[in-house]
Coordinates of C-alpha atoms in Angstrom, one line a residue:
X1 CA -7.9 -13.6 -5.3
X2 CA -9.8 -12.1 -8.2
X3 CA -8.9 -9.3 -10.6
X4 CA -6.4 -6.7 -9.5
X5 CA -6.5 -7.6 -5.8
X6 CA -2.8 -8.7 -5.7
X7 CA -1.7 -5.4 -7.3
X8 CA -4.0 -3.5 -4.9
X9 CA -2.3 -5.2 -1.9
X10 CA 1.2 -4.7 -3.3
X11 CA 0.5 -0.9 -3.3
X12 CA -1.5 -0.9 -0.1
X13 CA 1.3 -2.6 1.7
X14 CA 3.4 0.5 1.3
X15 CA 0.8 3.0 2.7
X16 CA 1.7 5.7 0.2
X17 CA -0.4 8.8 -0.2
X18 CA -1.3 7.8 -3.8
X19 CA -0.1 5.7 -6.8
X20 CA -0.4 5.6 -10.5
X21 CA -3.8 3.9 -10.0
X22 CA -5.1 6.9 -8.1
X23 CA -6.0 7.9 -4.5
X24 CA -5.0 5.7 -1.6
X25 CA -8.1 4.9 0.5
X26 CA -9.1 1.7 -1.2
X27 CA -5.5 0.4 -1.1
X28 CA -5.2 1.2 2.6
X29 CA -8.5 -0.4 3.6
X30 CA -7.7 -3.5 1.5
X31 CA -4.4 -3.9 3.3
X32 CA -6.0 -3.5 6.7
X33 CA -8.7 -6.1 5.8
X34 CA -6.1 -8.5 4.5
X35 CA -4.0 -8.2 7.6
X36 CA -7.1 -8.8 9.8
X37 CA -8.7 -11.7 8.0
X38 CA -6.7 -12.6 4.9
X39 CA -8.5 -13.0 1.5
X40 CA -11.8 -13.5 3.3
X41 CA -11.4 -10.1 4.9
X42 CA -11.2 -8.5 1.4
X43 CA -14.3 -10.4 0.2
X44 CA -16.2 -9.3 3.4
X45 CA -15.1 -5.7 2.9
X46 CA -16.2 -5.7 -0.7
X47 CA -19.7 -7.1 0.2
X48 CA -19.9 -4.6 3.1
X49 CA -19.4 -1.8 0.6
X50 CA -22.3 -3.2 -1.5
X51 CA -24.6 -3.5 1.6
X52 CA -23.8 0.1 2.7
X53 CA -24.6 1.4 -0.8
X54 CA -28.0 -0.5 -0.7
X55 CA -28.7 0.9 2.8
X56 CA -28.0 4.5 1.7
X57 CA -30.2 4.2 -1.4
X58 CA -32.9 2.7 0.8
X59 CA -32.7 5.6 3.3
X60 CA -32.8 8.1 0.5
X61 CA -35.7 6.3 -1.1
X62 CA -37.6 6.3 2.3
X63 CA -37.3 10.1 2.4
X64 CA -38.5 10.6 -1.2
X65 CA -40.9 7.7 -2.2
X66 CA -41.7 6.0 1.1
X67 CA -40.6 2.7 2.6
X68 CA -42.3 0.3 0.3
X69 CA -41.1 1.9 -2.9
X70 CA -37.7 2.4 -1.4
X71 CA -37.6 -1.4 -0.9
X72 CA -38.5 -1.9 -4.6
X73 CA -35.7 0.4 -5.6
X74 CA -33.1 -1.5 -3.6
X75 CA -34.4 -4.9 -4.9
X76 CA -34.0 -3.6 -8.4
X77 CA -30.4 -2.8 -7.8
X78 CA -29.7 -6.6 -7.7
X79 CA -30.4 -6.5 -11.4
X80 CA -27.5 -4.0 -11.9
X81 CA -24.5 -6.3 -12.6
X82 CA -22.0 -3.7 -11.4
X83 CA -23.1 -4.5 -7.8
X84 CA -23.0 -8.3 -8.1
X85 CA -20.6 -9.7 -10.8
X86 CA -17.4 -7.7 -10.1
X87 CA -18.1 -6.9 -6.5
X88 CA -15.7 -9.5 -5.0
X89 CA -12.8 -7.7 -6.8
X90 CA -12.4 -5.0 -4.2
X91 CA -10.9 -1.8 -5.5
X92 CA -11.5 1.9 -5.8
X93 CA -14.8 1.6 -7.7
X94 CA -16.3 -0.9 -5.1
X95 CA -15.4 1.5 -2.3
X96 CA -16.6 4.6 -4.2
X97 CA -20.1 3.2 -4.6
X98 CA -21.2 3.4 -0.9
X99 CA -19.5 6.7 -0.4
X100 CA -21.3 8.0 -3.5
X101 CA -24.6 6.8 -2.2
X102 CA -24.0 8.2 1.3
X103 CA -23.0 11.6 -0.2
X104 CA -26.3 11.7 -2.1
X105 CA -28.3 10.8 1.0
X106 CA -26.6 13.5 3.1
X107 CA -26.8 16.0 0.3
X108 CA -30.6 15.4 0.1
X109 CA -31.0 15.8 3.8
X110 CA -28.8 19.0 3.9
X111 CA -30.1 20.7 0.8
X112 CA -33.3 19.0 0.0
X113 CA -34.7 18.6 3.5
X114 CA -33.0 21.6 5.0
X115 CA -31.3 19.7 7.8
X116 CA -28.2 21.9 8.0
X117 CA -26.1 19.6 10.2
X118 CA -25.8 17.1 7.3
X119 CA -23.5 19.5 5.4
X120 CA -20.6 18.3 7.6
X121 CA -21.4 14.6 6.9
X122 CA -21.6 15.4 3.2
X123 CA -18.1 17.1 3.4
X124 CA -16.7 13.9 5.0
X125 CA -18.4 11.7 2.4
X126 CA -17.1 13.7 -0.5
X127 CA -13.6 13.9 1.0
X128 CA -13.4 10.1 1.4
X129 CA -15.0 9.6 -2.0
X130 CA -12.2 11.6 -3.6
X131 CA -9.7 9.7 -1.6
X132 CA -11.2 6.5 -3.0
X133 CA -11.5 7.4 -6.7
X134 CA -11.2 10.4 -8.9
X135 CA -14.7 9.6 -10.2
X136 CA -15.9 11.5 -7.2
X137 CA -15.0 14.7 -9.1
X138 CA -18.0 14.1 -11.3
X139 CA -20.4 14.0 -8.3
X140 CA -18.8 17.1 -6.7
X141 CA -19.3 19.0 -10.0
X142 CA -22.9 17.9 -10.3
X143 CA -23.7 18.9 -6.7
X144 CA -22.2 22.3 -7.2
X145 CA -24.1 22.7 -10.4
X146 CA -27.4 21.7 -8.8
X147 CA -26.9 23.9 -5.8
X148 CA -26.2 26.9 -7.9
X149 CA -29.0 26.2 -10.4
X150 CA -31.9 25.7 -7.9
X151 CA -33.5 28.3 -5.6
X152 CA -33.4 25.8 -2.7
X153 CA -29.7 25.3 -3.2
X154 CA -28.9 29.0 -3.5
X155 CA -30.8 29.6 -0.3
X156 CA -28.7 27.0 1.5
X157 CA -25.6 29.0 0.6
X158 CA -26.6 31.8 2.9
X159 CA -26.2 29.5 5.9
X160 CA -22.7 29.1 7.5
X161 CA -22.7 25.2 7.5
X162 CA -22.0 24.7 3.7
X163 CA -18.9 27.0 3.9
X164 CA -17.6 25.3 7.1
X165 CA -18.1 22.0 5.3
X166 CA -15.9 23.2 2.5
X167 CA -13.1 23.7 5.0
X168 CA -13.7 20.2 6.4
X169 CA -13.6 18.8 2.9
X170 CA -10.3 20.6 2.2
X171 CA -8.7 19.2 5.4
X172 CA -9.7 15.6 4.4
X173 CA -8.2 15.8 0.9
X174 CA -5.2 18.0 1.6
X175 CA -2.6 15.3 2.1
X176 CA -3.4 13.6 -1.1
X177 CA -3.7 16.9 -3.0
X178 CA -0.2 17.8 -1.8
X179 CA 1.1 14.5 -3.0
X180 CA -0.8 14.9 -6.3
X181 CA 0.9 18.2 -7.0
X182 CA 4.2 16.5 -7.4
X183 CA 2.9 13.2 -8.9
X184 CA 0.4 14.3 -11.5
X185 CA 2.3 12.9 -14.4
X186 CA 2.5 9.5 -12.7
X187 CA -1.3 9.5 -12.3
X188 CA -2.0 10.7 -15.8
X189 CA 0.3 7.9 -17.1
X190 CA -1.9 5.4 -15.2
X191 CA -5.0 6.6 -17.0
X192 CA -3.5 5.3 -20.3
X193 CA -3.2 1.8 -19.0
X194 CA -6.8 0.6 -19.0
X195 CA -7.2 -2.3 -21.4
X196 CA -10.9 -2.7 -20.6
X197 CA -12.1 -1.0 -23.9
X198 CA -10.2 -3.5 -26.1
X199 CA -10.8 -2.7 -29.7
X200 CA -13.7 -0.3 -29.0
X201 CA -13.1 3.4 -28.5
X202 CA -13.3 4.2 -24.8
X203 CA -16.5 6.3 -25.1
X204 CA -18.2 3.5 -27.1
X205 CA -17.0 0.9 -24.5
X206 CA -18.4 3.0 -21.6
X207 CA -21.8 3.3 -23.3
X208 CA -21.9 -0.4 -23.9
X209 CA -20.9 -1.1 -20.4
X210 CA -23.5 1.2 -18.9
X211 CA -26.2 -0.5 -21.0
X212 CA -25.0 -4.0 -20.3
X213 CA -24.9 -3.5 -16.5
X214 CA -28.6 -2.6 -16.6
X215 CA -29.7 -5.8 -18.5
X216 CA -30.8 -7.6 -15.3
X217 CA -32.7 -4.5 -14.1
X218 CA -34.5 -4.4 -17.5
X219 CA -35.4 -8.1 -17.2
X220 CA -36.9 -7.6 -13.7
X221 CA -38.9 -4.6 -15.0
X222 CA -40.1 -6.5 -18.0
X223 CA -41.3 -9.4 -15.9
X224 CA -42.9 -7.3 -13.3
X225 CA -44.8 -5.3 -15.9
X226 CA -46.5 -8.5 -17.0
X227 CA -45.8 -7.8 -20.7
X228 CA -47.4 -9.3 -22.7
X229 CA -50.3 -9.9 -20.5
X230 CA -54.0 -10.7 -20.8
X231 CA -56.5 -7.9 -20.7
X232 CA -58.2 -8.8 -17.4
X233 CA -55.0 -10.0 -15.7
X234 CA -54.8 -8.6 -12.1
X235 CA -51.8 -7.8 -9.9
X236 CA -51.0 -6.6 -6.4
X237 CA -50.8 -2.8 -6.2
X238 CA -48.0 -1.1 -4.2
X239 CA -48.8 2.6 -3.8
X240 CA -47.2 5.7 -2.3
X241 CA -47.9 9.3 -1.7
X242 CA -47.1 11.6 -4.7
X243 CA -43.4 12.5 -5.0
X244 CA -42.4 16.1 -4.6
X245 CA -41.4 17.6 -8.0
X246 CA -38.0 18.8 -6.7
X247 CA -37.3 15.3 -5.3
X248 CA -38.3 13.7 -8.6
X249 CA -35.9 16.0 -10.4
X250 CA -33.2 15.3 -7.8
X251 CA -33.3 11.5 -8.4
X252 CA -33.5 11.8 -12.2
X253 CA -30.6 14.3 -12.3
X254 CA -28.3 12.1 -10.2
X255 CA -29.4 8.9 -12.0
X256 CA -28.7 10.2 -15.5
X257 CA -26.2 13.1 -15.2
X258 CA -23.2 11.1 -13.8
X259 CA -23.3 8.6 -16.7
X260 CA -23.7 11.4 -19.2
X261 CA -20.9 13.4 -17.7
X262 CA -18.6 10.3 -17.7
X263 CA -19.3 9.6 -21.3
X264 CA -18.5 13.2 -22.2
X265 CA -15.2 13.1 -20.3
X266 CA -14.1 9.8 -21.9
X267 CA -15.1 11.1 -25.3
X268 CA -13.2 14.3 -24.9
X269 CA -10.1 12.7 -23.3
X270 CA -10.0 9.4 -25.2
X271 CA -9.2 7.6 -21.9
X272 CA -11.2 5.5 -19.5
X273 CA -9.0 6.1 -16.5
X274 CA -11.0 5.3 -13.3
X275 CA -14.2 5.0 -15.3
X276 CA -13.5 1.4 -16.4
X277 CA -15.7 0.3 -13.5
X278 CA -19.2 1.9 -13.6
X279 CA -20.6 1.0 -10.2
X280 CA -20.6 4.5 -8.7
X281 CA -22.3 6.0 -11.8
X282 CA -25.4 3.8 -11.5
X283 CA -26.2 4.0 -7.8
X284 CA -29.6 5.6 -8.3
X285 CA -30.8 3.6 -11.4
X286 CA -33.2 1.4 -9.4
X287 CA -34.7 4.3 -7.5
X288 CA -35.2 6.3 -10.7
X289 CA -37.1 3.3 -12.3
X290 CA -39.4 3.2 -9.3
X291 CA -40.2 6.9 -9.6
X292 CA -40.8 6.5 -13.4
X293 CA -43.2 3.6 -12.6
X294 CA -45.6 6.0 -10.9
X295 CA -47.4 6.3 -7.6
X296 CA -49.1 2.9 -8.0
X297 CA -46.9 0.0 -9.0
X298 CA -48.6 -3.1 -10.3
X299 CA -46.5 -6.2 -9.6
X300 CA -47.4 -8.9 -12.1
X301 CA -46.0 -12.5 -12.1
X302 CA -44.7 -12.3 -8.5
X303 CA -43.4 -15.9 -8.5
X304 CA -41.5 -15.5 -11.8
X305 CA -40.1 -12.1 -10.7
X306 CA -38.9 -13.5 -7.4
X307 CA -37.2 -16.4 -9.2
X308 CA -35.5 -14.1 -11.6
X309 CA -34.4 -11.8 -8.8
X310 CA -32.9 -14.8 -6.8
X311 CA -31.2 -16.0 -9.9
X312 CA -29.5 -12.6 -10.5
X313 CA -28.4 -12.6 -6.9
X314 CA -26.9 -16.1 -6.7
X315 CA -25.9 -16.8 -10.3
X316 CA -22.6 -14.9 -10.3
X317 CA -21.0 -16.8 -7.4
X318 CA -22.5 -20.1 -8.5
X319 CA -21.1 -19.6 -12.0
X320 CA -17.6 -18.8 -10.6
X321 CA -17.6 -22.0 -8.6
X322 CA -18.8 -24.1 -11.5
X323 CA -16.2 -22.4 -13.7
X324 CA -13.4 -23.3 -11.3
X325 CA -14.6 -26.9 -11.2
X326 CA -15.5 -27.5 -14.8
X327 CA -13.5 -25.3 -17.1
X328 CA -10.1 -26.9 -16.5
X329 CA -11.7 -30.2 -17.5
X330 CA -13.5 -29.0 -20.6
X331 CA -12.0 -26.1 -22.5
X332 CA -8.7 -25.9 -20.6
X333 CA -9.1 -22.2 -19.6
X334 CA -6.4 -20.9 -17.3
X335 CA -8.4 -18.9 -14.8
X336 CA -6.6 -16.1 -13.0
X337 CA -8.5 -17.0 -9.8
X338 CA -7.2 -20.6 -9.9
X339 CA -3.5 -20.0 -9.6
X340 CA -1.5 -21.9 -7.0
X341 CA -0.4 -18.8 -5.2
X342 CA 0.3 -20.3 -1.8
X343 CA 2.4 -23.1 -3.2
X344 CA 4.5 -20.6 -5.3
X345 CA 4.9 -18.1 -2.5
X346 CA 5.9 -20.7 0.1
X347 CA 8.5 -22.3 -2.2
X348 CA 10.2 -19.0 -3.1
X349 CA 10.0 -17.6 0.4
X350 CA 11.5 -20.8 1.9
X351 CA 14.1 -21.1 -0.8
X352 CA 15.3 -17.5 -0.2
X353 CA 15.3 -18.0 3.6
X354 CA 17.2 -21.2 3.3
X355 CA 19.9 -19.9 1.0
X356 CA 20.4 -16.4 2.6
X357 CA 19.3 -16.9 6.2
X358 CA 17.0 -13.9 5.8
X359 CA 13.3 -13.5 5.2
X360 CA 12.3 -12.6 1.7
X361 CA 12.1 -8.8 1.5
X362 CA 11.6 -8.0 -2.2
X363 CA 10.1 -9.8 -5.2
X364 CA 9.9 -8.7 -8.8
X365 CA 9.9 -10.0 -12.3
X366 CA 6.4 -10.5 -13.9
X367 CA 3.7 -7.9 -13.4
X368 CA 1.1 -10.6 -12.6
X369 CA 3.1 -13.2 -10.8
X370 CA 5.2 -10.9 -8.5
X371 CA 2.2 -9.3 -6.7
X372 CA 0.6 -12.7 -6.3
X373 CA 3.6 -14.1 -4.6
X374 CA 4.0 -11.0 -2.4
X375 CA 0.5 -11.3 -1.0
X376 CA 0.8 -15.1 -0.2
X377 CA 4.4 -15.1 1.1
X378 CA 4.7 -15.3 4.9
X379 CA 7.0 -12.2 5.1
X380 CA 4.8 -10.1 2.8
X381 CA 7.7 -8.8 0.7
X382 CA 7.7 -5.5 -1.1
X383 CA 7.0 -5.6 -4.9
X384 CA 9.5 -3.7 -7.1
X385 CA 7.8 -2.9 -10.4
X386 CA 10.7 -3.5 -12.6
X387 CA 8.4 -3.3 -15.6
X388 CA 7.7 0.4 -14.7
X389 CA 10.1 1.4 -11.9
X390 CA 8.7 4.9 -11.5
X391 CA 5.4 3.4 -10.3
X392 CA 7.0 1.8 -7.2
X393 CA 8.9 4.7 -5.6
X394 CA 9.1 2.6 -2.3
X395 CA 11.7 0.3 -4.0
X396 CA 14.4 0.3 -6.6
X397 CA 16.7 -2.1 -8.3
X398 CA 19.5 -0.8 -6.0
X399 CA 17.4 -1.7 -2.9
X400 CA 16.8 -5.2 -4.2
X401 CA 20.5 -5.7 -5.0
X402 CA 21.5 -4.4 -1.5
X403 CA 18.9 -6.4 0.5
X404 CA 18.3 -9.3 -1.8
X405 CA 15.2 -10.6 -3.4
X406 CA 13.5 -13.0 -5.7
X407 CA 13.1 -12.6 -9.5
X408 CA 10.2 -14.6 -10.9
X409 CA 8.8 -14.8 -14.5
X410 CA 6.9 -17.4 -16.6
X411 CA 9.2 -20.1 -18.1
X412 CA 9.3 -19.7 -21.8
X413 CA 11.9 -22.5 -22.3
X414 CA 13.7 -25.2 -20.3
X415 CA 16.7 -23.0 -19.5
X416 CA 14.6 -20.2 -17.8
X417 CA 15.8 -17.4 -20.1
X418 CA 15.0 -14.2 -18.3
X419 CA 13.3 -11.2 -20.0
X420 CA 15.7 -8.7 -21.4
X421 CA 14.6 -5.9 -18.9
X422 CA 15.5 -8.2 -15.9
X423 CA 18.9 -9.0 -17.4
X424 CA 19.6 -5.3 -17.9
X425 CA 18.6 -4.4 -14.3
X426 CA 20.3 -7.4 -12.7
X427 CA 23.2 -8.3 -15.0
X428 CA 24.7 -10.7 -12.3
X429 CA 21.5 -12.8 -12.1
X430 CA 21.8 -16.5 -12.6
X431 CA 18.6 -18.2 -13.7
X432 CA 17.7 -21.4 -11.8
X433 CA 16.0 -24.5 -13.2
X434 CA 12.3 -23.6 -13.8
X435 CA 10.0 -24.8 -11.1
X436 CA 6.7 -26.6 -11.8
X437 CA 3.6 -26.1 -9.7
X438 CA 0.3 -28.0 -9.9
X439 CA -3.1 -26.3 -9.5
X440 CA -5.6 -27.6 -7.0
X441 CA -7.9 -28.4 -10.0
X442 CA -5.4 -29.3 -12.7
X443 CA -7.8 -30.8 -15.3
X444 CA -6.5 -30.6 -18.9
X445 CA -4.3 -27.6 -18.2
X446 CA -0.5 -27.7 -18.3
X447 CA 1.4 -27.3 -15.1
X448 CA 2.4 -23.8 -14.1
X449 CA 6.1 -23.4 -14.9
X450 CA 8.0 -20.4 -13.4
X451 CA 11.6 -19.4 -13.9
X452 CA 13.4 -17.7 -11.1
X453 CA 16.6 -16.3 -9.8
X454 CA 17.8 -15.2 -6.3
X455 CA 19.5 -11.9 -5.8
X456 CA 21.6 -12.4 -2.7
X457 CA 22.0 -9.6 -0.2
X458 CA 25.3 -7.8 -0.8
X459 CA 26.6 -8.6 2.7
X460 CA 25.9 -12.3 2.1
X461 CA 27.7 -12.4 -1.3

């Protein structure tokens, strides 16, 4: 599986109310999807999130710019790489995108169109959004600001529905808020872990990421504009009724203000935190471009635009497949999505079962390998984060010593010398001869060599 999916499942398997990576909803849904349909279930869930986000933007566009221009806005979203390239890596940001889009749709219907019953759906959207990612705080703050700053919003506050919706929102987020009260330091420590920025400052990295994710959209706009074009070149015209000024300001505000607010937060705090994935922040970019284009959109070079759009849609998965097939034979790159997880997990689970007579219950050792083995092992063992024990409150070194488990780490030498932290936590451990695993596409890469040690259950020792 891609990216941080093994870690997401290691945490989701415990069904805790929160973790150092934030709210629990994405972790719970990921675990449910994996139990129902394995890794394919996670891929399907991720793509369902993208489709729901597109649908919500389409429905919002229909209400503001009409059906034809709403379709253009959704088609332009394919050029936003945040909705295509990283989308198979299901996580909080992928789940937050459709909830963000649904919240905007229901907020427009409640406040913009005056359909008061939608305040309750908005409360549910925002509650679930906050249970998916803390990035939802930005949208909540912006909605409060717009409601108080506009006459239409202030009028809506005289109705009972918004205040009842606040109560519904509080009920949805209360369990996690109660957990957060006692675990705030754990969450704050997780904000310091993002390595996405690399050598750039977090604020600069976020600005670069926001620009880079719109490059495909910019390409589609440039091609459709026909620039440079001949003077008498003609193009089909897609028109619409004039957009209401308030609706125009609504789209511009929620297309630009979230990114600006995120940059300000990262600049002030010096941390990326949950903003290392920008998908929720750019939900309305395509619709905003359509409104900027005017009431009559001229679509030049239709065939070229269609080809570019199709390329942006299918290129990411095609490149992934080609990378899996070709890179091991050319530049010998060890891709994280090409690890022999099933072979590794089956070997360690069967070895533990054979030697102790019990199914594998705990696994620990390396921060990347242990979660990977846990998701592929038949018994779905718990992962003890020995590298940061406070981040896995569901397990401890004492639990692992009592019930037994498997310690796994990359083999640095032929003797399988364990990391110092493992030797300190499990002083009685005896390293086994490192085990070698072959990838399904080995190419020029070296074999995967893992060191390991069994911690026998105390009753069996």
